[in-house]
Amino acid sequence: MGIEKRFGTDAAIDIDIECWEYLAEIEVKYLKQMFSLGSNLDDLAKALRFTSWALDHPSKEIEINGDTLIFRITDCHTQKARKEKLLPEFSCKNVRGKYLKIFVEKFNPDIDVRCNICPPDEHPDNIWCEWCFTMKKQ
């Protein structure tokens, strides 16, 4: 919020994207090594649980159904803190989307990621963001 206050929302988003893109490459490398992960959706689910982003959000759900993994944040204290300060929701869709795109490309390029819900999108109170990971058809 400090960067946003000092330089504006657009600058904060740009800086946030740059930092998270860099972090995605580092995290995927070390998580795969640390947990001896392969490249399937079960292993992606394990890796996603331990990303710095996910660790910061304990209220999350992960579902795997066939060739699809759904990852959702059900309680976002970052956005709630903004609301308490009477700030609008932070438009984190591009930030998180770029982070997850790089993370997944490095994890397994045969997995696609798409956003189902993420601010600035309208969302129910119990889902702040939801991302869908799908194995590409061979």
PDB file of N, CA and C in Angstrom, residues 48 53-63 69-79 116-119 123-132:
ATOM      1  N   LEU A  48       1.665 -25.421  -5.183  1.00  0.00           N
ATOM      2  CA  LEU A  48       0.876 -24.203  -4.979  1.00  0.00           C
ATOM      3  C   LEU A  48       0.596 -23.933  -3.503  1.00  0.00           C
ATOM      4  N   TRP A  53       2.683 -16.729  -1.950  1.00  0.00           N
ATOM      5  CA  TRP A  53       1.339 -16.170  -2.087  1.00  0.00           C
ATOM      6  C   TRP A  53       0.334 -17.012  -1.316  1.00  0.00           C
ATOM      7  N   ALA A  54       0.358 -18.327  -1.501  1.00  0.00           N
ATOM      8  CA  ALA A  54      -0.619 -19.200  -0.841  1.00  0.00           C
ATOM      9  C   ALA A  54      -0.396 -19.271   0.665  1.00  0.00           C
ATOM     10  N   LEU A  55       0.861 -19.261   1.093  1.00  0.00           N
ATOM     11  CA  LEU A  55       1.140 -19.308   2.532  1.00  0.00           C
ATOM     12  C   LEU A  55       0.584 -18.081   3.239  1.00  0.00           C
ATOM     13  N   ASP A  56       0.509 -16.978   2.511  1.00  0.00           N
ATOM     14  CA  ASP A  56      -0.020 -15.738   3.078  1.00  0.00           C
ATOM     15  C   ASP A  56      -1.550 -15.763   3.182  1.00  0.00           C
ATOM     16  N   HIS A  57      -2.170 -16.771   2.580  1.00  0.00           N
ATOM     17  CA  HIS A  57      -3.631 -16.900   2.583  1.00  0.00           C
ATOM     18  C   HIS A  57      -4.015 -18.289   3.081  1.00  0.00           C
ATOM     19  N   PRO A  58      -4.153 -18.447   4.386  1.00  0.00           N
ATOM     20  CA  PRO A  58      -4.459 -19.778   4.914  1.00  0.00           C
ATOM     21  C   PRO A  58      -5.837 -20.304   4.511  1.00  0.00           C
ATOM     22  N   SER A  59      -6.752 -19.430   4.142  1.00  0.00           N
ATOM     23  CA  SER A  59      -8.105 -19.865   3.760  1.00  0.00           C
ATOM     24  C   SER A  59      -8.164 -20.106   2.257  1.00  0.00           C
ATOM     25  N   LYS A  60      -7.780 -21.312   1.872  1.00  0.00           N
ATOM     26  CA  LYS A  60      -7.758 -21.657   0.455  1.00  0.00           C
ATOM     27  C   LYS A  60      -8.305 -23.063   0.261  1.00  0.00           C
ATOM     28  N   GLU A  61      -8.737 -23.335  -0.943  1.00  0.00           N
ATOM     29  CA  GLU A  61      -9.249 -24.655  -1.303  1.00  0.00           C
ATOM     30  C   GLU A  61      -8.596 -25.085  -2.603  1.00  0.00           C
ATOM     31  N   ILE A  62      -8.285 -26.372  -2.685  1.00  0.00           N
ATOM     32  CA  ILE A  62      -7.745 -26.942  -3.916  1.00  0.00           C
ATOM     33  C   ILE A  62      -8.556 -28.188  -4.238  1.00  0.00           C
ATOM     34  N   GLU A  63      -9.061 -28.242  -5.460  1.00  0.00           N
ATOM     35  CA  GLU A  63      -9.834 -29.399  -5.922  1.00  0.00           C
ATOM     36  C   GLU A  63      -9.214 -29.906  -7.216  1.00  0.00           C
ATOM     37  N   LEU A  69      -7.469 -28.699 -12.159  1.00  0.00           N
ATOM     38  CA  LEU A  69      -7.225 -28.323 -10.766  1.00  0.00           C
ATOM     39  C   LEU A  69      -7.825 -26.935 -10.559  1.00  0.00           C
ATOM     40  N   ILE A  70      -8.598 -26.774  -9.506  1.00  0.00           N
ATOM     41  CA  ILE A  70      -9.155 -25.468  -9.138  1.00  0.00           C
ATOM     42  C   ILE A  70      -8.489 -25.031  -7.840  1.00  0.00           C
ATOM     43  N   PHE A  71      -7.970 -23.804  -7.848  1.00  0.00           N
ATOM     44  CA  PHE A  71      -7.329 -23.219  -6.668  1.00  0.00           C
ATOM     45  C   PHE A  71      -8.087 -21.947  -6.344  1.00  0.00           C
ATOM     46  N   ARG A  72      -8.609 -21.858  -5.113  1.00  0.00           N
ATOM     47  CA  ARG A  72      -9.363 -20.647  -4.762  1.00  0.00           C
ATOM     48  C   ARG A  72      -8.962 -20.132  -3.382  1.00  0.00           C
ATOM     49  N   ILE A  73      -9.003 -18.826  -3.265  1.00  0.00           N
ATOM     50  CA  ILE A  73      -8.802 -18.145  -1.986  1.00  0.00           C
ATOM     51  C   ILE A  73     -10.192 -17.768  -1.487  1.00  0.00           C
ATOM     52  N   THR A  74     -10.544 -18.280  -0.299  1.00  0.00           N
ATOM     53  CA  THR A  74     -11.894 -18.057   0.226  1.00  0.00           C
ATOM     54  C   THR A  74     -11.966 -16.897   1.211  1.00  0.00           C
ATOM     55  N   ASP A  75     -10.822 -16.453   1.688  1.00  0.00           N
ATOM     56  CA  ASP A  75     -10.789 -15.329   2.627  1.00  0.00           C
ATOM     57  C   ASP A  75      -9.484 -14.580   2.411  1.00  0.00           C
ATOM     58  N   CYS A  76      -9.554 -13.401   1.851  1.00  0.00           N
ATOM     59  CA  CYS A  76      -8.350 -12.639   1.507  1.00  0.00           C
ATOM     60  C   CYS A  76      -8.146 -11.499   2.500  1.00  0.00           C
ATOM     61  N   HIS A  77      -7.230 -11.712   3.437  1.00  0.00           N
ATOM     62  CA  HIS A  77      -7.012 -10.676   4.449  1.00  0.00           C
ATOM     63  C   HIS A  77      -6.369  -9.428   3.850  1.00  0.00           C
ATOM     64  N   THR A  78      -5.654  -9.565   2.735  1.00  0.00           N
ATOM     65  CA  THR A  78      -5.067  -8.397   2.078  1.00  0.00           C
ATOM     66  C   THR A  78      -6.173  -7.464   1.594  1.00  0.00           C
ATOM     67  N   GLN A  79      -7.162  -8.016   0.910  1.00  0.00           N
ATOM     68  CA  GLN A  79      -8.267  -7.196   0.411  1.00  0.00           C
ATOM     69  C   GLN A  79      -9.131  -6.676   1.562  1.00  0.00           C
ATOM     70  N   ASN A 116     -10.790 -17.686 -13.205  1.00  0.00           N
ATOM     71  CA  ASN A 116     -12.253 -17.739 -13.155  1.00  0.00           C
ATOM     72  C   ASN A 116     -12.807 -16.491 -12.477  1.00  0.00           C
ATOM     73  N   ILE A 117     -12.160 -16.085 -11.376  1.00  0.00           N
ATOM     74  CA  ILE A 117     -12.585 -14.912 -10.599  1.00  0.00           C
ATOM     75  C   ILE A 117     -11.349 -14.303  -9.947  1.00  0.00           C
ATOM     76  N   CYS A 118     -11.226 -12.987 -10.007  1.00  0.00           N
ATOM     77  CA  CYS A 118     -10.175 -12.280  -9.271  1.00  0.00           C
ATOM     78  C   CYS A 118     -10.452 -10.783  -9.383  1.00  0.00           C
ATOM     79  N   PRO A 119     -10.323 -10.042  -8.277  1.00  0.00           N
ATOM     80  CA  PRO A 119     -10.541  -8.603  -8.371  1.00  0.00           C
ATOM     81  C   PRO A 119      -9.686  -7.999  -9.490  1.00  0.00           C
ATOM     82  N   HIS A 123     -17.267 -10.810  -7.215  1.00  0.00           N
ATOM     83  CA  HIS A 123     -17.066 -12.128  -6.606  1.00  0.00           C
ATOM     84  C   HIS A 123     -17.965 -12.262  -5.385  1.00  0.00           C
ATOM     85  N   PRO A 124     -18.326 -13.501  -5.040  1.00  0.00           N
ATOM     86  CA  PRO A 124     -19.101 -13.697  -3.809  1.00  0.00           C
ATOM     87  C   PRO A 124     -18.209 -13.456  -2.591  1.00  0.00           C
ATOM     88  N   ASP A 125     -18.811 -13.263  -1.444  1.00  0.00           N
ATOM     89  CA  ASP A 125     -18.050 -13.001  -0.221  1.00  0.00           C
ATOM     90  C   ASP A 125     -17.115 -14.140   0.160  1.00  0.00           C
ATOM     91  N   ASN A 126     -17.446 -15.354  -0.247  1.00  0.00           N
ATOM     92  CA  ASN A 126     -16.648 -16.509   0.170  1.00  0.00           C
ATOM     93  C   ASN A 126     -15.644 -16.985  -0.886  1.00  0.00           C
ATOM     94  N   ILE A 127     -15.523 -16.256  -1.997  1.00  0.00           N
ATOM     95  CA  ILE A 127     -14.490 -16.556  -2.998  1.00  0.00           C
ATOM     96  C   ILE A 127     -13.891 -15.235  -3.466  1.00  0.00           C
ATOM     97  N   TRP A 128     -12.634 -15.032  -3.142  1.00  0.00           N
ATOM     98  CA  TRP A 128     -11.948 -13.814  -3.568  1.00  0.00           C
ATOM     99  C   TRP A 128     -11.293 -14.006  -4.921  1.00  0.00           C
ATOM    100  N   CYS A 129     -10.684 -15.156  -5.107  1.00  0.00           N
ATOM    101  CA  CYS A 129     -10.142 -15.456  -6.427  1.00  0.00           C
ATOM    102  C   CYS A 129     -10.174 -16.958  -6.644  1.00  0.00           C
ATOM    103  N   GLU A 130     -10.237 -17.324  -7.922  1.00  0.00           N
ATOM    104  CA  GLU A 130     -10.282 -18.733  -8.284  1.00  0.00           C
ATOM    105  C   GLU A 130      -9.560 -18.899  -9.614  1.00  0.00           C
ATOM    106  N   TRP A 131      -8.639 -19.857  -9.632  1.00  0.00           N
ATOM    107  CA  TRP A 131      -7.812 -20.119 -10.803  1.00  0.00           C
ATOM    108  C   TRP A 131      -7.988 -21.567 -11.229  1.00  0.00           C
ATOM    109  N   CYS A 132      -8.027 -21.787 -12.523  1.00  0.00           N
ATOM    110  CA  CYS A 132      -8.230 -23.119 -13.088  1.00  0.00           C
ATOM    111  C   CYS A 132      -6.971 -23.534 -13.858  1.00  0.00           C
TER     112      CYS A 132
END
